[in-house]
mmCIF file of C-alpha atoms and ligand atoms in Angstrom:
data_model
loop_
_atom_site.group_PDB
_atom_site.id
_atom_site.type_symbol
_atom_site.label_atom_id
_atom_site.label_comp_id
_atom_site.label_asym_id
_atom_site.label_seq_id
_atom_site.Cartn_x
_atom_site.Cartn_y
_atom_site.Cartn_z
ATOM 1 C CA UNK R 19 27.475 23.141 -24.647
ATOM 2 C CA UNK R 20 24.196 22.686 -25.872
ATOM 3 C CA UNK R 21 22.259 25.556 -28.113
ATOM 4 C CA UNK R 22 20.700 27.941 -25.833
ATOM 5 C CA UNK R 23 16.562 27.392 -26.411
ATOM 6 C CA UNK R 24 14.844 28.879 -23.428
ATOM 7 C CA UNK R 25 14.928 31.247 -20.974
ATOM 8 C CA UNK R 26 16.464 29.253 -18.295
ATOM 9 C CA UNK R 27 19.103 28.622 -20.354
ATOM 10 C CA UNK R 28 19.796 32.259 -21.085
ATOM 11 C CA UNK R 29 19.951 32.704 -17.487
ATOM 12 C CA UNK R 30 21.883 29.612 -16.757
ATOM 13 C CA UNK R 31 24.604 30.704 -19.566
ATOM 14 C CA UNK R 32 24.756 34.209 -18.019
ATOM 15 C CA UNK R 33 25.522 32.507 -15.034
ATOM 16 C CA UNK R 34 27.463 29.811 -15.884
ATOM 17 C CA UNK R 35 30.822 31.459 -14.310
ATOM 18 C CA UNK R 36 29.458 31.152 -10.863
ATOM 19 C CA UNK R 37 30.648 27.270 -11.534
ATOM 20 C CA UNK R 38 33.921 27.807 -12.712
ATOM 21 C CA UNK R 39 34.697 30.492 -9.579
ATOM 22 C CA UNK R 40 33.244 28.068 -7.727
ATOM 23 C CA UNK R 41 35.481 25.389 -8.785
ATOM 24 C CA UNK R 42 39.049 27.447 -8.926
ATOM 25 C CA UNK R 43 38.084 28.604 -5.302
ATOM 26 C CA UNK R 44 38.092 24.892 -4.079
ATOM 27 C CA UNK R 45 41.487 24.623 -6.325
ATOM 28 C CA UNK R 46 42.857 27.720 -4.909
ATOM 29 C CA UNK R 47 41.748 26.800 -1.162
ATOM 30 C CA UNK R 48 43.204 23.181 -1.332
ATOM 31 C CA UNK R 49 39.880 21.737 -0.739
ATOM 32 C CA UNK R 50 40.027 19.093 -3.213
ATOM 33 C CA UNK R 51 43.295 17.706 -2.280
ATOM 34 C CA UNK R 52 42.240 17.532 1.622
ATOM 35 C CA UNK R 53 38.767 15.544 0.803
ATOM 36 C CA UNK R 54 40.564 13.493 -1.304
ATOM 37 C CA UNK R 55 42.442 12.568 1.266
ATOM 38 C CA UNK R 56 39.965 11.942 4.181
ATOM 39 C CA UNK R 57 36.770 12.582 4.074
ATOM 40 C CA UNK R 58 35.504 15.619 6.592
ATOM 41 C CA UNK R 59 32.769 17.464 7.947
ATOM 42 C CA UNK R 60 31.726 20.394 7.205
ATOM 43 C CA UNK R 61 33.000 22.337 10.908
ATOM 44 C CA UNK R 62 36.544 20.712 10.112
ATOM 45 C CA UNK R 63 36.644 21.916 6.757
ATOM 46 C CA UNK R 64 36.092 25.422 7.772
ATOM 47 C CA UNK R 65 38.171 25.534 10.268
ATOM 48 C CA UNK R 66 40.906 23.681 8.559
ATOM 49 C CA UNK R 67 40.637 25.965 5.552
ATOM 50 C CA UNK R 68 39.471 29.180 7.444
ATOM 51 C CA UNK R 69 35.892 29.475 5.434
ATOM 52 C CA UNK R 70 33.258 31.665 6.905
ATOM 53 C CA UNK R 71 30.640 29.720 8.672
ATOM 54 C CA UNK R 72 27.741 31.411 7.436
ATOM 55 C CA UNK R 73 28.596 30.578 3.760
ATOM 56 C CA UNK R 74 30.410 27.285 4.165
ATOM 57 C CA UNK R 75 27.619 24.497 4.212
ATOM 58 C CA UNK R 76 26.463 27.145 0.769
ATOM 59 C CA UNK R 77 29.640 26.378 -0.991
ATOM 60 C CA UNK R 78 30.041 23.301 -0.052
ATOM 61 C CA UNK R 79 26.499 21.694 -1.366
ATOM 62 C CA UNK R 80 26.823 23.634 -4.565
ATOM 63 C CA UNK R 81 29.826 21.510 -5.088
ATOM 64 C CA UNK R 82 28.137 18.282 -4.116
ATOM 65 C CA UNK R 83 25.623 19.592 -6.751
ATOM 66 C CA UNK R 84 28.032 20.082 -9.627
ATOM 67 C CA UNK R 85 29.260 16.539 -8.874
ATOM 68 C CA UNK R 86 32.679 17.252 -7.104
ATOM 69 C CA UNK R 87 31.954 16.367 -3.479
ATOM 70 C CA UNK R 88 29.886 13.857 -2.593
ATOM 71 C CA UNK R 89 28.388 13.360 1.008
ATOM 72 C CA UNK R 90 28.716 10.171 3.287
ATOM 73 C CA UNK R 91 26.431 10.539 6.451
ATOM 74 C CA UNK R 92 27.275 14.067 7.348
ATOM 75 C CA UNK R 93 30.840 14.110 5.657
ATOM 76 C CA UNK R 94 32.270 15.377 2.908
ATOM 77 C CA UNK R 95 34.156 13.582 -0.219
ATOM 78 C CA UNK R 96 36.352 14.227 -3.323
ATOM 79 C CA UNK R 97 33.737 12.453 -6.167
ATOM 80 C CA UNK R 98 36.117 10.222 -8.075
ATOM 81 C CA UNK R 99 36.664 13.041 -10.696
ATOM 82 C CA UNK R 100 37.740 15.223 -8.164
ATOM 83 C CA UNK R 101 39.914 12.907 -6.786
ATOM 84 C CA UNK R 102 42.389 12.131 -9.594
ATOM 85 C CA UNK R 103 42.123 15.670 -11.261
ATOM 86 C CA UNK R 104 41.655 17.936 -8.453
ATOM 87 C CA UNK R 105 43.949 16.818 -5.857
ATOM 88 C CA UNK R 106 47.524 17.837 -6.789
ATOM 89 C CA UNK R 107 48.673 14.500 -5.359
ATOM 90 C CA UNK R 108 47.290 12.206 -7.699
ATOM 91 C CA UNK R 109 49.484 12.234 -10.956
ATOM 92 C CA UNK R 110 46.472 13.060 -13.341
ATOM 93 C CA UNK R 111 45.936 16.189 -11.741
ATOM 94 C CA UNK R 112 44.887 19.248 -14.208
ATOM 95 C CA UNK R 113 44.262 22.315 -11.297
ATOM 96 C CA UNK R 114 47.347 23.899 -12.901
ATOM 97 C CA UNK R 115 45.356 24.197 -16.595
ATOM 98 C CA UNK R 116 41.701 25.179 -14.782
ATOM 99 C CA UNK R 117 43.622 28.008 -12.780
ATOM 100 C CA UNK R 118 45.093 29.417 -15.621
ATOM 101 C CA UNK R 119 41.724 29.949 -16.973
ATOM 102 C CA UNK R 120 41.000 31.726 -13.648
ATOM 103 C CA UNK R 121 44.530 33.765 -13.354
ATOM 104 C CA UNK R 122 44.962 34.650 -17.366
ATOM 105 C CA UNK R 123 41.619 34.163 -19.224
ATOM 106 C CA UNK R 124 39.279 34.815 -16.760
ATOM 107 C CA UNK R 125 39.960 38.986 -16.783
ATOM 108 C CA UNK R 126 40.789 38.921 -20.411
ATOM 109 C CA UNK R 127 37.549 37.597 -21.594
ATOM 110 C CA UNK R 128 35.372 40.375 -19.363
ATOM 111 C CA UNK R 129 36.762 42.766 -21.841
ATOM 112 C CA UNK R 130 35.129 40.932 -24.847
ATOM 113 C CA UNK R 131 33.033 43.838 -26.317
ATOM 114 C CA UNK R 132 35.468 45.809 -26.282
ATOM 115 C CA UNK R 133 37.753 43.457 -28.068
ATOM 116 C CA UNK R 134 35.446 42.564 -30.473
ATOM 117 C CA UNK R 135 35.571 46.075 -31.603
ATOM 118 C CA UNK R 136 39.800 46.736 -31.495
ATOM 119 C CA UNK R 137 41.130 43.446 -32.327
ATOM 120 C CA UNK R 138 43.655 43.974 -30.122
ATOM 121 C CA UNK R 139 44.870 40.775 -28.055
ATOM 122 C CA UNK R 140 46.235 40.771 -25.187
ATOM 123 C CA UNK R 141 49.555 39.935 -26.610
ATOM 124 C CA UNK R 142 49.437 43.172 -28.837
ATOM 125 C CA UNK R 143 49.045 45.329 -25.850
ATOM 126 C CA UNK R 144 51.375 43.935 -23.995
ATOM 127 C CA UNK R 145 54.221 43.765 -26.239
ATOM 128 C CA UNK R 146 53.705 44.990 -29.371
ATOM 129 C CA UNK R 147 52.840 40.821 -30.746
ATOM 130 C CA UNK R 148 55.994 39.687 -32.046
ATOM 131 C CA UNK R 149 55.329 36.516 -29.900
ATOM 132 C CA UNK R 150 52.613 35.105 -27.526
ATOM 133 C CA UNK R 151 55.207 33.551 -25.516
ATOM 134 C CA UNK R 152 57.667 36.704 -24.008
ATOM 135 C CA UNK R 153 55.319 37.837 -21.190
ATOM 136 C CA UNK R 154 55.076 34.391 -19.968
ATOM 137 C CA UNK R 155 58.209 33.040 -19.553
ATOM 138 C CA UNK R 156 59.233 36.949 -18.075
ATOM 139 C CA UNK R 157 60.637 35.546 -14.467
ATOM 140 C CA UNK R 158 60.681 31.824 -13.315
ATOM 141 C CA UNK R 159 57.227 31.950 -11.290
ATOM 142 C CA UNK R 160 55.183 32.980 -14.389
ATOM 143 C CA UNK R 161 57.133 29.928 -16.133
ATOM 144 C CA UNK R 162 56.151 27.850 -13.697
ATOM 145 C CA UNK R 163 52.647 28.967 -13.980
ATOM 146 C CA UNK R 164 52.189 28.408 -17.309
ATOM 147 C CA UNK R 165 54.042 25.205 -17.327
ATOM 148 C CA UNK R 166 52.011 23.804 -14.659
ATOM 149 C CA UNK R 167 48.557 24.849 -16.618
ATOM 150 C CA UNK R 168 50.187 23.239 -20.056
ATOM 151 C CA UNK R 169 50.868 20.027 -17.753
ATOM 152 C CA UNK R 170 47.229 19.970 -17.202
ATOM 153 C CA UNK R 171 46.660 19.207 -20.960
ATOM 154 C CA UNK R 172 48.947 16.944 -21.715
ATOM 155 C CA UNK R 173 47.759 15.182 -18.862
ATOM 156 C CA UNK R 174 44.027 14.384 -20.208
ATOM 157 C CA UNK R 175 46.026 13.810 -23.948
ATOM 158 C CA UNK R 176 48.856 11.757 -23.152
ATOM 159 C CA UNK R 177 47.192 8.504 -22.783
ATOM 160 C CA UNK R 178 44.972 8.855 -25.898
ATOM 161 C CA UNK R 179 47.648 10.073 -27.921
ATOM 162 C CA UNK R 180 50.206 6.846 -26.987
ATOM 163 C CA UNK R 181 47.030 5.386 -27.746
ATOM 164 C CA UNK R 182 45.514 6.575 -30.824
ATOM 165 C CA UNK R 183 48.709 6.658 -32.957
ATOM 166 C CA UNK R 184 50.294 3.724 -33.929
ATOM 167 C CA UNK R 185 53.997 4.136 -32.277
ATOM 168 C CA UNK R 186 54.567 0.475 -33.179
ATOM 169 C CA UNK R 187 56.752 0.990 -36.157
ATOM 170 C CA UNK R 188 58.484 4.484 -34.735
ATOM 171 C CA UNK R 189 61.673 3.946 -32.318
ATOM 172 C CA UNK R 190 61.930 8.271 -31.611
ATOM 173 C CA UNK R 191 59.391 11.404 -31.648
ATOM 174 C CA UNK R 192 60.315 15.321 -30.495
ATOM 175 C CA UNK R 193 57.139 17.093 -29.130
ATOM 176 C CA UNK R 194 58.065 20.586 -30.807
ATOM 177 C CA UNK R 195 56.499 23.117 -28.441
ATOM 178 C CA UNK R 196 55.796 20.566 -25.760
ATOM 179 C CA UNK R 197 56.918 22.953 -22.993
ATOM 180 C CA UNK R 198 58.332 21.299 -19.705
ATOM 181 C CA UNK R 199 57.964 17.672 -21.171
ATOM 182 C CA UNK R 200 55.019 16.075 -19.774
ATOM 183 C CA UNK R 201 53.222 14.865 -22.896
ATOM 184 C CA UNK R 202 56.863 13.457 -23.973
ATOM 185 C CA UNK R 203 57.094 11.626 -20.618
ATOM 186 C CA UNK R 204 53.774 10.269 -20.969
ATOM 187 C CA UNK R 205 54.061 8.857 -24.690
ATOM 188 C CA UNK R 206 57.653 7.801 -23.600
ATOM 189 C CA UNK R 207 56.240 5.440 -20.352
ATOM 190 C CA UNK R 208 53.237 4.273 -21.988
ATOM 191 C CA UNK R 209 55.804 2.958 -25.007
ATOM 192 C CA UNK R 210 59.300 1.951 -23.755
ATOM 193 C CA UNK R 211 60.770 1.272 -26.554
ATOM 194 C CA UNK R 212 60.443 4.905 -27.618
ATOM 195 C CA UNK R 213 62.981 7.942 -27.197
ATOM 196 C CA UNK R 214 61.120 11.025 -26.889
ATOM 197 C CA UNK R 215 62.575 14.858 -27.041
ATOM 198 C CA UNK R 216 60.798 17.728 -25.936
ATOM 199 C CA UNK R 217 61.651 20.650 -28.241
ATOM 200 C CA UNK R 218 60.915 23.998 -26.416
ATOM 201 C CA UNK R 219 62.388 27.769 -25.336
ATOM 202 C CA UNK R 220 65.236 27.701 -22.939
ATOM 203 C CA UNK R 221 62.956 28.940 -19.627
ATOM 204 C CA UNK R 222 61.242 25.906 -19.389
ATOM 205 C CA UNK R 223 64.444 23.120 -19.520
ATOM 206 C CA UNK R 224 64.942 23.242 -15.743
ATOM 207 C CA UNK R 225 61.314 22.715 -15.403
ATOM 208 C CA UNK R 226 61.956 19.415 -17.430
ATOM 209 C CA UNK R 227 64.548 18.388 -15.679
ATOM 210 C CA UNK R 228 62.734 18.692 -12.224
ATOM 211 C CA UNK R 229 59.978 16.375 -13.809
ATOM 212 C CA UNK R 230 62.344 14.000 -14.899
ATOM 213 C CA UNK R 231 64.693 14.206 -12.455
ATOM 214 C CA UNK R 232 66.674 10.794 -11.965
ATOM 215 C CA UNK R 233 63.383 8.754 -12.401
ATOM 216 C CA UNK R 234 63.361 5.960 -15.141
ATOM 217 C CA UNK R 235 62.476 7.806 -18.276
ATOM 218 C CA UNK R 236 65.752 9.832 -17.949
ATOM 219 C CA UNK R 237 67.518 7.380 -20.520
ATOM 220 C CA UNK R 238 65.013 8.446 -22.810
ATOM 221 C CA UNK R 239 63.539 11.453 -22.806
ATOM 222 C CA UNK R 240 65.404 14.721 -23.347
ATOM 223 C CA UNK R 241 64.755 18.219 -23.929
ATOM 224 C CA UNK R 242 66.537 20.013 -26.477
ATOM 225 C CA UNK R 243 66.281 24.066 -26.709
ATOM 226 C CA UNK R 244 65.729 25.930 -29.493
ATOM 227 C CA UNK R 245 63.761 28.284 -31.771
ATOM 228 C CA UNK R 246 61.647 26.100 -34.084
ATOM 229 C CA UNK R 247 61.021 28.883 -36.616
ATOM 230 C CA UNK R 248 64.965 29.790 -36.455
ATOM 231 C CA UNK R 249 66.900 26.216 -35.381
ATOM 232 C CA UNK R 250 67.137 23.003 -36.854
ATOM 233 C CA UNK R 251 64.387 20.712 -36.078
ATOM 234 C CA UNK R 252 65.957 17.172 -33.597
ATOM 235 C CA UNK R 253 66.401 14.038 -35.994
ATOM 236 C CA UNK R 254 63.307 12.022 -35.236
ATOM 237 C CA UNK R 255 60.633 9.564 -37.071
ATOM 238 C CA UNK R 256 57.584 11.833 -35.492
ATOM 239 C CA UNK R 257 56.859 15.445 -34.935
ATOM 240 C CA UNK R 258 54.300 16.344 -32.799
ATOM 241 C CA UNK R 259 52.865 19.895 -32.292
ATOM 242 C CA UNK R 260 49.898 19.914 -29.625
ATOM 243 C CA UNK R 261 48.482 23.263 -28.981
ATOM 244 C CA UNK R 262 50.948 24.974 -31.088
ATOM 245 C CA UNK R 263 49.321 25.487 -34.233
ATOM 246 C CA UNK R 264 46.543 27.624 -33.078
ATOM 247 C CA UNK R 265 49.224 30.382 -31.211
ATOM 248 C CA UNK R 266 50.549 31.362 -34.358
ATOM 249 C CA UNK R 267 49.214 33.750 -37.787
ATOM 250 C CA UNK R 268 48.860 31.133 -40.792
ATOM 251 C CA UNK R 269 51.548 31.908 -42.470
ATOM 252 C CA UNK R 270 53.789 30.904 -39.428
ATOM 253 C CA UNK R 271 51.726 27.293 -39.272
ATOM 254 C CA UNK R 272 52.405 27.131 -42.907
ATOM 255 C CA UNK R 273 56.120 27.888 -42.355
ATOM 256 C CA UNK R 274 56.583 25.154 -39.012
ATOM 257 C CA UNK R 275 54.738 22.203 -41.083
ATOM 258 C CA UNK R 276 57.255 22.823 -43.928
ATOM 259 C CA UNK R 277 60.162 22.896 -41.768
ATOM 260 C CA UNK R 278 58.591 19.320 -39.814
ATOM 261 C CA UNK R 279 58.043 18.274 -43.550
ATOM 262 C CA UNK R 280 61.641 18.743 -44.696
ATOM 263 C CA UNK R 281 63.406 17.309 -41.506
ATOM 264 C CA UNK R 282 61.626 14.614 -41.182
ATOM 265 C CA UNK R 283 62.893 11.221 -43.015
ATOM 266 C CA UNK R 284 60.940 9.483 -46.011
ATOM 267 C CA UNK R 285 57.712 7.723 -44.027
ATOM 268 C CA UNK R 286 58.068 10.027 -41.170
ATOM 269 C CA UNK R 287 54.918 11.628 -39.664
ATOM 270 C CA UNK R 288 53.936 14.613 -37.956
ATOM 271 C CA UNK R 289 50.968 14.368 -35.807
ATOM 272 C CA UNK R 290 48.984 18.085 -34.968
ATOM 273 C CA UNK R 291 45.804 18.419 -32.321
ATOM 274 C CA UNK R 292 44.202 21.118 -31.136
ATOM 275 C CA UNK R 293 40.533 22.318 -30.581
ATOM 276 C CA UNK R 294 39.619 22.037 -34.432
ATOM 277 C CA UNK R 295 36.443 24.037 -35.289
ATOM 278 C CA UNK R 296 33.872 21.297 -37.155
ATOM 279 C CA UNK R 297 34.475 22.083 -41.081
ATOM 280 C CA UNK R 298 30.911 23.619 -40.971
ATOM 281 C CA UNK R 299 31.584 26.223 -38.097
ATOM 282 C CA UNK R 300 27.994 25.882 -36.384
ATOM 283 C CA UNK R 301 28.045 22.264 -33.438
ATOM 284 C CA UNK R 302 31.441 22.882 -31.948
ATOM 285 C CA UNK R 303 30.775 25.657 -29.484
ATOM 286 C CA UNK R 304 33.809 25.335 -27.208
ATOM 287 C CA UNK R 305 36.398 24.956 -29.809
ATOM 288 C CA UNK R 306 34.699 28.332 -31.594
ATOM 289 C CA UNK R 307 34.811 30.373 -27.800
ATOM 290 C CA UNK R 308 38.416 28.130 -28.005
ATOM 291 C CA UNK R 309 39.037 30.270 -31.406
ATOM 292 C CA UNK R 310 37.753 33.528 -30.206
ATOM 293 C CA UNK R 311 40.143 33.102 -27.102
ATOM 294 C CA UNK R 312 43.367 32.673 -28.780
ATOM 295 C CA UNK R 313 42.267 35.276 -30.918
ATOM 296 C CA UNK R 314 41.604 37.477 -27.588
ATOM 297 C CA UNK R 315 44.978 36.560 -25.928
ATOM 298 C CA UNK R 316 47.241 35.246 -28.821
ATOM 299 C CA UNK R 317 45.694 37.528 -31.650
ATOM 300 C CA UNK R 318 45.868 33.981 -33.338
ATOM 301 C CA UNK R 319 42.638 31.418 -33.548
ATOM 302 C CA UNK R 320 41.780 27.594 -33.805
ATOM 303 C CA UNK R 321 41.287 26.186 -37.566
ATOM 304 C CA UNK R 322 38.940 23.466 -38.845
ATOM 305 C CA UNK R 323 39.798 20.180 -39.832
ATOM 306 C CA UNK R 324 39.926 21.362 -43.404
ATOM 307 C CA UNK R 325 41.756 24.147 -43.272
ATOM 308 C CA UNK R 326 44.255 21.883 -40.875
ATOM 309 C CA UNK R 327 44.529 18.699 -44.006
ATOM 310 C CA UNK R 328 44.899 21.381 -46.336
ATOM 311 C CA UNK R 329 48.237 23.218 -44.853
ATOM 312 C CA UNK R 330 49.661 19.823 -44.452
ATOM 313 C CA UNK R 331 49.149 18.321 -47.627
ATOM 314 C CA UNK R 332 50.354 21.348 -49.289
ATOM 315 C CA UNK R 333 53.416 20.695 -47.391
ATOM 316 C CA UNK R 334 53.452 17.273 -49.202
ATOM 317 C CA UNK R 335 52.158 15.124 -46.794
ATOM 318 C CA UNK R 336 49.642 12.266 -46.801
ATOM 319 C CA UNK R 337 46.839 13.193 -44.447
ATOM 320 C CA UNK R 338 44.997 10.544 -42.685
ATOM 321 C CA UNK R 339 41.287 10.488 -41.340
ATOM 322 C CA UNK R 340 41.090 13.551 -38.359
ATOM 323 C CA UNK R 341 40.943 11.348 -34.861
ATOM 324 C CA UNK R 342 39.251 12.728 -32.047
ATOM 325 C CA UNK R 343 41.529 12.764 -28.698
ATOM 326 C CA UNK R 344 38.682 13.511 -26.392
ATOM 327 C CA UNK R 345 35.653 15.677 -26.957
ATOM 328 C CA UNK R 346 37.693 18.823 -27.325
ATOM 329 C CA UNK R 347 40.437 18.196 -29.350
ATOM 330 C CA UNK R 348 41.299 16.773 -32.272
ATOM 331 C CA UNK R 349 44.249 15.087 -33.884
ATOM 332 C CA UNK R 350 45.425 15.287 -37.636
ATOM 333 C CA UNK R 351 48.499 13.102 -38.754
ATOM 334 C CA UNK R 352 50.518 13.789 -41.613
ATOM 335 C CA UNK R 353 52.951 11.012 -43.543
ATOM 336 C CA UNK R 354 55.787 11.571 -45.880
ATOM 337 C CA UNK R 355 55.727 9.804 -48.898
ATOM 338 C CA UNK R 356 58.377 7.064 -48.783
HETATM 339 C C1 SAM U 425 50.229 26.494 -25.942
HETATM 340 S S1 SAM U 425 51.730 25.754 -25.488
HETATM 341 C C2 SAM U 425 51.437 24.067 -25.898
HETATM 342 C C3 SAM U 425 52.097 23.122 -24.953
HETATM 343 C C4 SAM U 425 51.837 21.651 -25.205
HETATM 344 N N1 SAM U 425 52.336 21.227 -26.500
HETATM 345 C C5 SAM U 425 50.375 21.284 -25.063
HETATM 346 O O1 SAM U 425 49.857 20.505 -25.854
HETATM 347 O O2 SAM U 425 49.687 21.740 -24.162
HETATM 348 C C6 SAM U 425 52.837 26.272 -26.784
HETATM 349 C C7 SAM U 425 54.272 25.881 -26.524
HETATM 350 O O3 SAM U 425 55.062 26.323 -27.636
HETATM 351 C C8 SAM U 425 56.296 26.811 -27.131
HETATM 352 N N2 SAM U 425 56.898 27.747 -28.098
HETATM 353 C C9 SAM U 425 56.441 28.961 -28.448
HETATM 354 N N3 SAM U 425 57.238 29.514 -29.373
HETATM 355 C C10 SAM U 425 58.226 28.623 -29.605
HETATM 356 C C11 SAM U 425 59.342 28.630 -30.475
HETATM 357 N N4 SAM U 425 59.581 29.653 -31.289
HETATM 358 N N5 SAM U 425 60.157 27.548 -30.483
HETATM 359 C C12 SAM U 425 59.907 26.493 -29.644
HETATM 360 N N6 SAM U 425 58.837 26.436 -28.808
HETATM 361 C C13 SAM U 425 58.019 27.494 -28.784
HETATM 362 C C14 SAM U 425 55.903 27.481 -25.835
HETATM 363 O O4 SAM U 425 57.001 27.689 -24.979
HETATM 364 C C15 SAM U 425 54.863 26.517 -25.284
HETATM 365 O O5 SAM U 425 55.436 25.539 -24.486
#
C-alpha cells in the first residue's frame, strides 16, 4: 500500500472495500470457479448465477478492471490469477482465507474507533480471552471454516517455505499449530524424503485426515494432538510455527520458543514467519493494519524482525538472516548450538 499523498488517494483508500466486497461476492457466488471453467457471456452468467440484469454487465467490468476477468470477444474469463486461486478446483486455491476476511474481520474492523478506545478484542468479549482459539473450533462447521481460510495461507507459503529452507540435511519437521495439515503436506510432497507432523488441537484431526485421506503422503505425514503450552512437543529435527506467534501475549511466545528450544536435538532448528512489522515501524503498512488486527480479534499483535531474533536467541538459539516468504510475510530460523 503506498503512502496516501493526494486527494484521490484519500478517496480511493476510503473506498478501497468496494474491491474486496467485490471480490468475496464473486467467491461467494461461484463466479470464479464457473469462468474458470468455460468462458461465458454475460446473459449466461446471470442467469446461471441468478444476478440482476441491470447491475450485472456493472459488476462484471469492475472485475475485468481489477484484473480478475478478462474479456474474449463478448465473453467472459477467469485472468490466470483468478484461475488457480479463485476457483476452488484448482489446488492453489485461497477463497477459503479471502472469505474469512469477509465472514470474521470484515464486521470486526467497522468497530475500529471504538476499539481503539476499549482495547477490548474480540476474543475478550467473547470469552473472557483465555484463548483465541475456543470460539472457533465451537461446532465442526466453524472448524471447517477456519481450517479452510488457514489452508489458504499455507497454500501461497508452502512452496517458498520447502523452498527457502534448506531441508537437505533434515529427515523430520512437526508444524506446531499448523491446523488441518496443509503446509505439512506441502513441505512433505515438495521433499520426499521428509516425515512431516502436524501438531494441532483435537477439532481439526479429522479435517487432516480428510486431506490426506489414503493419498501418497499418508506414510508420512501425521497429525499428532495436543496442547503445545501443556504437552510434550513430537521428536523432530525442525519446528515450525507459521502464524502462531502473533496469536499469543509475549510472554506465551517466549514460553513456546523455549519449549521448541528444549525438545529439539543439538543442531535442530525452529523456523517462525509471520507478517513481521519492518524494525523501523513506518514502510510496512499491511503487516502494521496485520498488527492492529490481531490486536482487534486476538488482543495479541505482529512483532518486528527484532523483537522476533531477540526472543529466540534468548532462548539460546543461533538466528540466521530474516528471509522474506512473499511480500507479506517473513521467515526467521533459529539453530541450536551443536
Ligand atoms: C493462526 S492459525 C495458523 C495456522 C497455520 N500455521 C498457518 O500458517 O496459517 C494458529 C493455529 O494454532 C493452533 N493452536 C492454537 N492454540 C494451540 C495450542 N495450545 N496447541 C496447539 N495448537 C494450537 C490453532 O488451532 C491454529 O491452527
Amino acid at each position: 500500500m503506498s503512502a496516501i499523498q493526494s486527494v484521490p488517494s484519500l478517496v480511493r483508500t476510503a473506498t478501497r472495500f468496494f474491491e474486496a466486497q467485490a471480490l468475496f461476492a464473486g467467491i461467494e457466488l461461484g463466479l470464479f470457479g464457473r469462468v474458470a471453467e468455460t468462458p461465458a457471456e454475460a446473459s449466461e452468467l446471470r442467469d446461471e448465477l441468478g444476478l440482476h440484469p441491470s447491475i450485472t454487465f456493472d459488476y462484471l467490468d469492475a472485475l475485468v478492471s481489477m484484473g480478475l476477468l478478462s474479456r474474449d470477444g463478448s465473453r467472459y474469463v477467469a485472468t490466470p490469477i483468478a484461475s488457480s486461486h479463485l476457483d476452488p478446483a484448482k489446488p492453489d486455491y485461497i477463497g477459503g482465507f479471502l472469505s474469512l476476511n469477509q465472514r470474521r474481520l470484515y464486521p470486526a474492523w467497522g468497530n475500529l474507533a471504538e476499539f481503539l478506545k476499549s482495547g477490548e478484542s474480540v476474543v475478550q468479549k467473547l470469552s473472557g480471552g483465555s484463548s483465541p482459539m475456543p470460539s472457533l473450533y465451537s461446532d465442526s462447521a466453524r472448524t471447517r471454516s477456519f481450517a479452510e481460510g488457514m489452508d489458504g495461507y499455507a497454500v501461497l507459503l508452502g512452496g517458498p517455505l520447502a523452498e527457502k529452507f534448506d531441508w537437505a540435511g533434515v529427515d523430520s519437521f512437526t508444524d506446531l499449530g499448523g491446523c488441518r495439515g496443509m503446509l505439512t503436506t506441502r513441505i512433505a510432497a515438495a521433499h520426499p524424503h521428509l516425515r512431516g507432523v502436524t501438531f494441532d488441537l483435537p477439532p481439526l484431526k479429522p479435517l487432516f485426515e480428510e486431506l490426506v485421506g489414503d493419498g501418497d503422503l499418508r506414510d508420512r505425514v501425521s497429525f499428532q494432538a495436543g496442547d503445545f503450552f501443556a504437552d510434550p512437543l513430537p521428536d523432530t529435527q525442525v519446528y515450525i510455527a507459521g502464524h502462531v506467534l502473533h496469536d499469543w501475549v509475549v510472554e506465551r511466545r517466549r514460553d513456546l520458543i523455549r519449549s521448541a528450544f528444549d525438545h529439539l536435538p543439538p543442531g535442530g532448528s525452529f523456523i517462525i514467519y509471520d507478517s513481521m512489522i519492518d524494525d523501523d515501524r513506518s514502510s510496512a503498512t499491511f503487516n502494521l493494519l496485520m498488527s492492529l488486527n490481531m490486536a482487534l480479534v486476538s488482543g495479541s499483535s505482529e512483532y518486528t524482525v527484532a523483537e522476533g531474533t531477540r526472543w529466540l536467541a534468548e532462548a539460546g538459539f543461533t538466528v540466521r538472516e530474516p528471509v522474506a516468504l512473499n511480500g507479506l510475510t517473513t521467515m526467521l530460523v533459529g539453530d541450536k548450538p551443536s
